[in-house]
Amino acid sequence: MKKYAKNPNTVASKLDDELVMIDIDLGKYFSMNSIASSIWEYIDTPKTKEEICDELLNEYAVDRATCTQEVTLFLEELIQMKLVNEVT
Amino acid sequence: MASHPNSSVSFSKELQLLLNCLSNKGPTDSTQLAGISETKLIELIQTHRIISQVRGPLSTFSEGGLQEKLNGIYSANKFTQLKFAAELIKINKAFSSQNIDHLALKGPVLSQEIYNDPSERTSRDLDIFIRVDQLDPSLAILKELGYELLTKFSTPKQKQAIVKHYHHMELYHSDENVLLELHWKLSSSKGNSISAEELWSKSTVIPFAGGAIRTLSKEHQLQYLCMHGALHSFFRLQWLTDLHRLFGQISLDEIDALYAATEISEARVCLNASLLLLSELYGFDVPEKITKDADRFSKRIVQISLREIAANTSMDRKKSRWRTTLYNHKVHYSISGIRGLIGSIFSRNVRPKNWQIFAFPDSLFFLNHVFSRFIWLFGKLKRKAP
């Protein structure tokens, strides 16, 4: 099953409820809202989509189907921005 | 104005409010912000580089306008510090790949150590310590990364003079807007300082932004920060705030051990002065033995520092350059005795900027020192001429 891991070439920090980060090589800044930053924290160690959803379901009032759909979209976006890598 | 018990120095209401925030004494209600000049407060926060430390306590009781300004400064600072952290990681990788030994000083690494966040502390530059015999390859790597040398030299004697009388060279990355200081000594002090070999042997690797980076040992970190602050008469509260947090992380027994370790070095005077200032301004609990043993040199640094802190709005410091120079000589004398004073006066005659205006050849290099003031004046007049 596919796992998702952070691109190690980033430095991140909390800015109130948001997470802000910089891509070291590109020098580009990104920011994430509180749910997105929770996902970012979960993937400190590589995790599957299901494992990420398990964590989110513990923290937020959401059903599994919606959660999986949102997480999938978000991870695709992060992969496109090269902030997250797929690992096996 | 509030007077301090052990000195004749008075602090403005705004400065006192910031000190209360830094020592966790307030503000406790919105009345304590009454009569405070917002402009002056913001100027002080930026001059003392303490936005991250005072935004929380001030925001609780401040009105919309001030709160918005504080949040704006804090956000801008956060992005700048993230860029510094990213740049440090790039340099760390480049130096490691070419086997250049290096230690990260202050900046994002200190921020990580104190706040567990590389971007929480305000820095205006990066500081990297290298072995002096690796200066040339280090400069070559930094040039490749896009840095331009600001401390310019063009002959072997000029380079030799910089290495002898200075402790770092300045470089600037114009695309990234990052200033970097490349150090081969911890300070310009001529006294009995920590040896480079001791620094390297006790240095330690810490986790940093998903990787690792080498920095000073805890003991040397504290000694360095005390010395750095004392040499600058602690004119920025940020330096005392760093020490307040770091000393707060260790036990009184560890402070005693540090005190014993500095017995024969000039670091003792700086450690004493730092702890006395922390006790006076932050209410830090200092072991009695240290306050009792404090000599006149430490006390003199405390007095000078209190005056410099009180005077430190950016405008006041510009007006008082001569006073600052005099204080600087006094501090060097207090830390390193007559040798420190002579070194401090002499090093003012080694001016790499002069060499861009006029430089004697290496065979007559000493004349650069002798005529230093004249060349400086000539350069100044030349710039003013239409």
Coordinates of C-alpha atoms in Angstrom, one line a residue:
Chain A
M1 CA 0.0 0.0 0.0
K2 CA 1.2 3.5 -0.9
K3 CA 2.6 5.6 1.9
Y4 CA 3.1 9.4 1.8
A5 CA 6.2 11.1 3.2
K6 CA 7.2 14.8 3.6
N7 CA 9.7 16.2 1.2
P8 CA 12.7 16.6 3.5
N9 CA 13.7 19.8 1.6
T10 CA 11.3 22.0 3.5
V11 CA 11.4 24.0 6.7
A12 CA 8.1 24.5 8.4
S13 CA 6.8 26.5 11.3
K14 CA 3.5 27.4 13.0
L15 CA 2.1 30.8 12.4
D16 CA -0.9 31.0 14.7
D17 CA -3.4 28.4 13.4
E18 CA -1.6 28.0 10.1
L19 CA 1.6 26.1 9.1
V20 CA 4.0 28.1 6.9
M21 CA 6.9 26.5 5.1
I22 CA 9.6 27.1 2.6
D23 CA 10.9 24.8 -0.1
I24 CA 14.7 25.0 0.4
D25 CA 15.6 24.5 -3.2
L26 CA 13.0 26.6 -4.8
G27 CA 12.8 29.3 -2.1
K28 CA 9.0 29.2 -2.4
Y29 CA 6.7 29.7 0.5
F30 CA 3.5 27.7 1.3
S31 CA 0.9 27.9 3.9
M32 CA -1.6 25.4 5.2
N33 CA -4.7 25.8 7.3
S34 CA -5.1 23.9 10.6
I35 CA -6.5 20.6 9.2
A36 CA -3.9 20.5 6.5
S37 CA -1.2 21.2 9.0
S38 CA -2.5 18.3 11.1
I39 CA -2.0 16.0 8.1
W40 CA 1.5 17.5 7.6
E41 CA 2.3 16.6 11.2
Y42 CA 0.9 13.0 10.8
I43 CA 3.3 12.3 8.0
D44 CA 6.4 13.1 10.0
T45 CA 6.8 9.3 9.5
P46 CA 5.4 7.9 6.2
K47 CA 1.7 7.0 6.4
T48 CA -0.9 5.5 4.2
K49 CA -4.1 7.4 3.3
E50 CA -6.1 5.2 5.7
E51 CA -3.7 5.8 8.5
I52 CA -4.0 9.6 7.9
C53 CA -7.8 9.3 7.9
D54 CA -7.7 7.3 11.2
E55 CA -5.9 10.1 12.8
L56 CA -8.2 12.8 11.4
L57 CA -11.3 10.9 12.5
N58 CA -10.0 10.9 16.1
E59 CA -9.6 14.6 16.0
Y60 CA -12.4 16.0 13.7
A61 CA -16.1 15.3 13.3
V62 CA -16.2 13.9 9.8
D63 CA -17.3 10.7 8.2
R64 CA -14.8 8.3 6.7
A65 CA -15.9 8.7 3.0
T66 CA -15.7 12.5 3.0
C67 CA -12.4 12.3 4.9
T68 CA -10.8 9.9 2.4
Q69 CA -12.0 12.0 -0.5
E70 CA -10.6 15.2 1.0
V71 CA -7.3 13.6 2.0
T72 CA -6.9 12.1 -1.5
L73 CA -7.3 15.5 -3.1
F74 CA -5.1 17.2 -0.7
L75 CA -2.3 14.7 -1.0
E76 CA -2.5 14.9 -4.8
E77 CA -2.1 18.7 -4.5
L78 CA 0.9 18.3 -2.2
I79 CA 2.5 15.8 -4.6
Q80 CA 2.0 18.3 -7.5
M81 CA 3.7 21.0 -5.4
K82 CA 6.5 18.5 -4.6
L83 CA 6.0 18.9 -0.9
V84 CA 5.1 15.2 -0.5
N85 CA 6.5 12.0 -2.0
E86 CA 4.9 8.7 -2.5
V87 CA 7.0 5.9 -0.9
T88 CA 6.4 2.2 -1.0
Chain B
M1 CA 10.3 56.8 33.7
A2 CA 11.2 53.9 36.0
S3 CA 14.6 54.0 37.8
H4 CA 16.5 50.8 38.4
P5 CA 17.5 50.0 42.0
N6 CA 21.2 49.5 41.3
S7 CA 21.7 52.3 38.9
S8 CA 20.9 55.9 38.0
V9 CA 19.4 54.7 34.7
S10 CA 15.8 55.4 33.9
F11 CA 13.7 53.4 31.5
S12 CA 10.9 54.8 29.4
K13 CA 7.3 53.5 30.1
E14 CA 7.4 51.6 26.8
L15 CA 10.8 49.9 27.6
Q16 CA 9.6 49.0 31.1
L17 CA 6.4 47.4 29.6
L18 CA 8.5 45.3 27.2
L19 CA 10.8 44.2 30.1
N20 CA 7.6 43.2 32.0
C21 CA 6.6 41.1 29.0
L22 CA 10.0 39.5 28.7
S23 CA 10.1 38.6 32.4
N24 CA 6.5 37.2 32.4
K25 CA 5.3 40.0 34.7
G26 CA 2.7 41.5 32.5
P27 CA 0.8 43.3 31.3
T28 CA -1.9 41.9 33.5
D29 CA -4.7 44.3 32.4
S30 CA -5.3 46.8 29.7
T31 CA -4.7 49.8 32.0
Q32 CA -1.0 49.0 31.9
L33 CA -1.0 50.0 28.2
A34 CA -2.6 53.4 29.0
G35 CA -0.3 56.3 28.0
I36 CA 2.0 54.1 26.0
S37 CA 3.2 55.5 22.7
E38 CA 2.4 52.9 20.0
T39 CA 5.0 54.2 17.6
K40 CA 7.7 54.2 20.3
L41 CA 6.7 50.7 21.4
I42 CA 6.9 49.3 17.9
E43 CA 10.2 51.0 17.3
L44 CA 11.6 49.5 20.5
I45 CA 10.3 46.0 19.6
Q46 CA 12.0 46.1 16.3
T47 CA 15.3 47.6 17.6
H48 CA 15.5 45.0 20.4
R49 CA 14.4 42.2 18.0
I50 CA 11.8 40.8 20.4
I51 CA 8.6 40.6 18.4
S52 CA 8.1 36.8 18.9
Q53 CA 8.6 37.1 22.7
V54 CA 6.3 40.1 23.3
R55 CA 3.5 39.7 20.8
G56 CA 1.7 37.2 23.0
P57 CA 1.6 39.1 26.2
L58 CA 0.9 42.4 24.4
S59 CA -1.8 41.1 22.2
T60 CA -3.9 39.9 25.1
F61 CA -4.6 43.5 26.2
S62 CA -4.0 45.6 23.1
E63 CA -6.6 47.2 20.9
G64 CA -7.1 46.3 17.2
G65 CA -4.6 48.7 15.6
L66 CA -1.6 47.7 17.7
Q67 CA -2.5 44.0 17.6
E68 CA -2.7 44.2 13.8
K69 CA 0.7 45.8 13.6
L70 CA 2.3 43.3 15.9
N71 CA 0.8 40.4 13.9
G72 CA 2.1 42.0 10.7
I73 CA 5.7 42.3 12.1
Y74 CA 5.5 38.8 13.5
S75 CA 4.4 37.2 10.2
A76 CA 7.0 39.1 8.1
N77 CA 9.7 38.1 10.6
K78 CA 8.5 34.4 10.4
F79 CA 8.9 34.3 6.6
T80 CA 12.4 36.0 6.8
Q81 CA 13.6 33.5 9.4
L82 CA 12.3 30.6 7.4
K83 CA 14.4 31.9 4.5
F84 CA 17.4 32.1 6.8
A85 CA 16.8 28.5 7.9
A86 CA 16.6 27.3 4.3
E87 CA 19.8 29.2 3.4
L88 CA 21.6 27.7 6.4
I89 CA 20.6 24.2 5.3
K90 CA 21.9 24.8 1.8
I91 CA 25.3 26.0 3.1
N92 CA 25.4 23.1 5.6
K93 CA 25.0 20.7 2.7
A94 CA 27.5 22.5 0.5
F95 CA 30.2 22.7 3.2
S96 CA 29.6 19.1 4.3
S97 CA 29.9 17.8 0.7
Q98 CA 33.3 19.5 0.5
N99 CA 34.5 18.4 4.0
I100 CA 34.6 21.9 5.4
D101 CA 34.2 21.7 9.1
H102 CA 31.6 24.3 10.2
L103 CA 29.5 25.2 13.2
A104 CA 26.3 27.2 13.0
L105 CA 26.3 30.0 15.5
K106 CA 23.1 31.8 16.8
G107 CA 20.5 32.4 14.2
P108 CA 18.0 29.6 13.3
V109 CA 20.0 27.0 15.2
L110 CA 19.8 29.0 18.4
S111 CA 16.1 29.6 17.7
Q112 CA 15.6 25.8 17.4
E113 CA 17.4 25.2 20.7
I114 CA 15.5 27.8 22.6
Y115 CA 12.0 27.7 21.0
N116 CA 12.1 24.3 19.2
D117 CA 11.3 26.3 16.1
P118 CA 14.0 27.6 13.6
S119 CA 12.0 30.7 12.8
E120 CA 10.8 32.0 16.2
R121 CA 13.9 34.2 17.0
T122 CA 14.7 37.3 15.0
S123 CA 18.1 37.3 13.1
R124 CA 19.4 39.7 10.5
D125 CA 22.2 37.5 9.3
L126 CA 23.6 34.0 9.4
D127 CA 26.7 33.2 11.4
I128 CA 29.0 30.3 10.5
F129 CA 32.2 29.3 12.2
I130 CA 35.0 27.6 10.3
R131 CA 38.6 26.6 10.8
V132 CA 40.8 29.6 9.8
D133 CA 42.9 27.3 7.5
Q134 CA 39.7 26.5 5.5
L135 CA 38.8 30.1 4.9
D136 CA 39.7 30.1 1.2
P137 CA 37.8 27.0 0.2
S138 CA 34.8 28.2 2.3
L139 CA 34.8 31.5 0.5
A140 CA 35.0 29.7 -2.8
I141 CA 31.9 27.5 -1.9
L142 CA 29.9 30.6 -0.8
K143 CA 30.8 32.4 -4.0
E144 CA 29.5 29.5 -5.9
L145 CA 26.2 29.6 -3.9
G146 CA 25.8 33.3 -4.9
Y147 CA 27.4 35.2 -2.1
E148 CA 29.6 38.2 -2.7
L149 CA 32.4 39.2 -0.3
L150 CA 31.7 42.5 1.4
T151 CA 34.9 42.5 3.5
K152 CA 37.1 43.1 0.5
F153 CA 40.9 42.5 0.3
S154 CA 43.2 42.2 -2.6
T155 CA 46.7 41.4 -1.3
P156 CA 48.0 38.7 1.1
K157 CA 48.9 41.3 3.8
Q158 CA 45.4 42.7 3.7
K159 CA 43.9 39.3 4.2
Q160 CA 46.4 38.6 7.0
A161 CA 45.4 41.8 8.8
I162 CA 41.7 40.9 8.5
V163 CA 42.3 37.4 9.9
K164 CA 44.4 38.8 12.7
H165 CA 42.3 41.8 13.8
Y166 CA 38.8 40.7 12.9
H167 CA 36.8 37.6 13.8
H168 CA 34.7 37.3 10.7
M169 CA 34.2 38.4 7.1
E170 CA 30.8 39.6 5.8
L171 CA 29.2 38.2 2.7
Y172 CA 25.9 39.1 1.0
H173 CA 23.5 37.1 -1.3
S174 CA 21.7 39.8 -3.3
D175 CA 19.1 37.5 -4.8
E176 CA 18.1 36.0 -1.4
N177 CA 18.8 39.2 0.5
V178 CA 20.8 37.2 3.1
L179 CA 23.8 38.6 5.0
L180 CA 26.3 36.0 6.2
E181 CA 29.2 36.3 8.7
L182 CA 31.9 33.8 8.3
H183 CA 33.8 33.5 11.6
W184 CA 37.1 32.0 12.5
K185 CA 37.2 33.4 16.0
L186 CA 34.2 33.8 18.3
S187 CA 35.0 37.5 19.0
S188 CA 37.4 40.3 18.3
S189 CA 38.4 40.3 22.0
K190 CA 42.2 40.0 22.5
G191 CA 42.0 38.4 25.9
N192 CA 42.1 34.8 27.2
S193 CA 39.2 33.4 25.2
I194 CA 38.0 29.9 24.5
S195 CA 40.4 28.2 22.2
A196 CA 39.2 27.1 18.7
E197 CA 40.4 23.5 19.4
E198 CA 38.3 23.3 22.5
L199 CA 35.3 24.6 20.6
W200 CA 35.7 22.0 17.9
S201 CA 36.3 19.1 20.3
K202 CA 33.3 19.9 22.5
S203 CA 31.0 20.9 19.6
T204 CA 27.8 18.9 19.2
V205 CA 25.4 17.8 16.4
I206 CA 21.8 18.7 16.9
P207 CA 18.7 17.8 14.8
F208 CA 17.7 20.6 12.6
A209 CA 14.7 20.9 10.2
G210 CA 14.7 17.2 9.4
G211 CA 18.5 16.9 9.2
A212 CA 21.4 17.6 11.5
I213 CA 23.8 20.4 12.0
R214 CA 26.9 20.9 14.1
T215 CA 26.9 23.7 16.7
L216 CA 28.6 24.8 20.0
S217 CA 28.3 22.7 23.1
K218 CA 25.8 24.0 25.6
E219 CA 28.6 25.2 27.9
H220 CA 30.3 27.1 25.1
Q221 CA 27.0 28.4 23.7
L222 CA 26.3 30.1 27.0
Q223 CA 29.9 31.4 27.3
Y224 CA 29.8 32.7 23.7
L225 CA 26.4 34.4 24.1
C226 CA 27.5 36.1 27.4
M227 CA 30.7 37.3 25.7
H228 CA 28.9 38.4 22.5
G229 CA 26.3 40.3 24.5
A230 CA 28.8 41.9 26.9
L231 CA 31.0 43.0 24.0
H232 CA 28.0 44.8 22.5
S233 CA 27.0 46.2 26.0
F234 CA 23.7 44.1 25.6
F235 CA 22.2 47.0 23.6
R236 CA 19.6 44.6 22.2
L237 CA 17.3 43.0 24.7
Q238 CA 17.2 40.0 22.4
W239 CA 20.6 38.8 23.7
L240 CA 19.5 38.9 27.3
T241 CA 16.3 37.2 26.4
D242 CA 18.2 34.4 24.7
L243 CA 20.3 34.0 27.9
H244 CA 17.2 34.2 30.1
R245 CA 15.7 31.2 28.2
L246 CA 18.9 29.2 28.1
F247 CA 19.8 29.7 31.7
G248 CA 16.2 28.9 32.5
Q249 CA 16.7 25.5 30.9
I250 CA 19.6 24.5 33.2
S251 CA 19.8 23.9 37.0
L252 CA 21.5 26.2 39.5
D253 CA 24.2 23.4 39.9
E254 CA 24.9 23.6 36.2
I255 CA 25.3 27.4 36.4
D256 CA 27.7 26.8 39.3
A257 CA 29.7 24.4 37.1
L258 CA 29.8 26.9 34.3
Y259 CA 31.0 29.5 36.7
A260 CA 33.8 27.2 37.9
A261 CA 34.7 26.4 34.3
T262 CA 35.3 30.0 33.4
E263 CA 37.6 30.7 36.3
I264 CA 40.7 31.6 34.4
S265 CA 39.2 33.1 31.3
E266 CA 37.7 36.4 30.4
A267 CA 34.4 34.6 30.0
R268 CA 34.0 34.9 33.8
V269 CA 33.5 38.6 33.7
C270 CA 31.0 38.3 30.9
L271 CA 29.1 35.5 32.6
N272 CA 28.9 37.6 35.8
A273 CA 27.7 40.6 34.0
S274 CA 25.1 38.7 32.1
L275 CA 23.7 37.0 35.3
L276 CA 23.7 40.3 37.1
L277 CA 21.7 41.9 34.3
L278 CA 19.3 39.0 34.2
S279 CA 18.7 39.3 37.9
E280 CA 18.2 43.0 37.7
L281 CA 16.0 43.2 34.5
Y282 CA 14.3 39.8 34.3
G283 CA 14.2 38.9 38.0
F284 CA 16.3 35.8 37.3
D285 CA 17.3 33.8 40.4
V286 CA 21.1 34.0 40.4
P287 CA 23.2 31.9 42.8
E288 CA 24.2 34.1 45.8
K289 CA 27.9 33.3 45.4
I290 CA 27.9 34.8 41.9
T291 CA 26.3 38.1 43.0
K292 CA 28.6 38.3 45.9
D293 CA 31.8 37.5 43.9
A294 CA 31.0 40.0 41.1
D295 CA 34.0 42.2 40.6
R296 CA 34.1 45.9 39.6
F297 CA 34.6 44.9 35.9
S298 CA 31.4 42.9 35.8
K299 CA 29.6 45.7 37.6
R300 CA 30.9 48.3 35.1
I301 CA 29.6 46.2 32.2
V302 CA 26.2 46.1 33.9
Q303 CA 26.1 49.9 34.3
I304 CA 27.2 50.5 30.7
S305 CA 24.7 47.9 29.4
L306 CA 21.8 49.5 31.4
R307 CA 22.7 52.9 29.9
E308 CA 22.9 51.4 26.4
I309 CA 19.6 49.5 26.7
A310 CA 17.9 52.7 28.0
A311 CA 19.3 54.7 25.1
N312 CA 18.7 52.1 22.4
T313 CA 16.1 53.5 20.2
S314 CA 17.5 53.4 16.7
M315 CA 17.7 57.2 16.7
D316 CA 19.5 57.6 19.9
R317 CA 22.2 55.1 18.9
K318 CA 22.9 57.1 15.7
K319 CA 23.3 60.3 17.7
S320 CA 25.7 58.7 20.2
R321 CA 28.2 56.9 18.1
W322 CA 31.1 58.5 20.0
R323 CA 29.6 57.4 23.3
T324 CA 29.1 53.9 22.0
T325 CA 32.8 53.8 20.9
L326 CA 33.9 54.9 24.3
Y327 CA 31.7 52.3 26.0
N328 CA 33.1 49.7 23.7
H329 CA 36.7 50.5 24.7
K330 CA 35.6 50.4 28.4
V331 CA 33.9 47.0 27.9
H332 CA 37.0 45.6 26.2
Y333 CA 39.1 46.9 29.1
S334 CA 36.7 45.4 31.6
I335 CA 36.8 42.0 29.9
S336 CA 40.4 41.6 28.8
G337 CA 42.4 44.3 30.7
I338 CA 44.9 46.6 29.0
R339 CA 45.5 44.1 26.2
G340 CA 41.9 44.2 25.4
L341 CA 41.8 48.0 25.4
I342 CA 44.9 48.3 23.1
G343 CA 43.5 45.6 20.8
S344 CA 40.1 47.4 20.6
I345 CA 41.8 50.8 19.8
F346 CA 44.3 49.3 17.4
S347 CA 41.7 47.2 15.5
R348 CA 39.8 50.5 14.6
N349 CA 42.8 51.4 12.5
V350 CA 42.5 48.2 10.4
R351 CA 39.8 49.3 8.0
P352 CA 39.3 47.1 4.9
K353 CA 36.9 49.8 3.5
N354 CA 39.9 52.2 3.4
W355 CA 41.8 49.9 1.1
Q356 CA 39.2 50.5 -1.6
I357 CA 40.0 54.2 -1.4
F358 CA 43.8 54.0 -1.1
A359 CA 46.1 51.2 0.0
F360 CA 49.8 51.2 0.6
P361 CA 51.6 48.2 -1.0
D362 CA 52.3 45.1 1.1
S363 CA 56.0 46.1 1.6
L364 CA 54.8 49.3 3.4
F365 CA 51.6 47.7 4.8
F366 CA 52.1 49.2 8.3
L367 CA 51.4 52.7 6.8
N368 CA 47.8 51.6 6.2
H369 CA 47.4 51.5 10.0
V370 CA 49.3 54.8 10.5
F371 CA 47.3 56.7 8.0
S372 CA 44.1 54.9 8.6
R373 CA 42.2 58.0 10.0
F374 CA 43.5 60.2 7.1
I375 CA 42.4 57.8 4.4
W376 CA 39.0 57.4 6.1
L377 CA 38.6 61.2 6.2
F378 CA 39.8 61.5 2.6
G379 CA 37.2 59.0 1.6
K380 CA 34.5 60.8 3.5
L381 CA 35.4 64.2 1.9
K382 CA 35.5 62.5 -1.5
R383 CA 32.0 61.2 -1.1
K384 CA 30.7 64.6 0.0
A385 CA 32.4 66.4 -2.9
P386 CA 30.0 67.4 -5.8

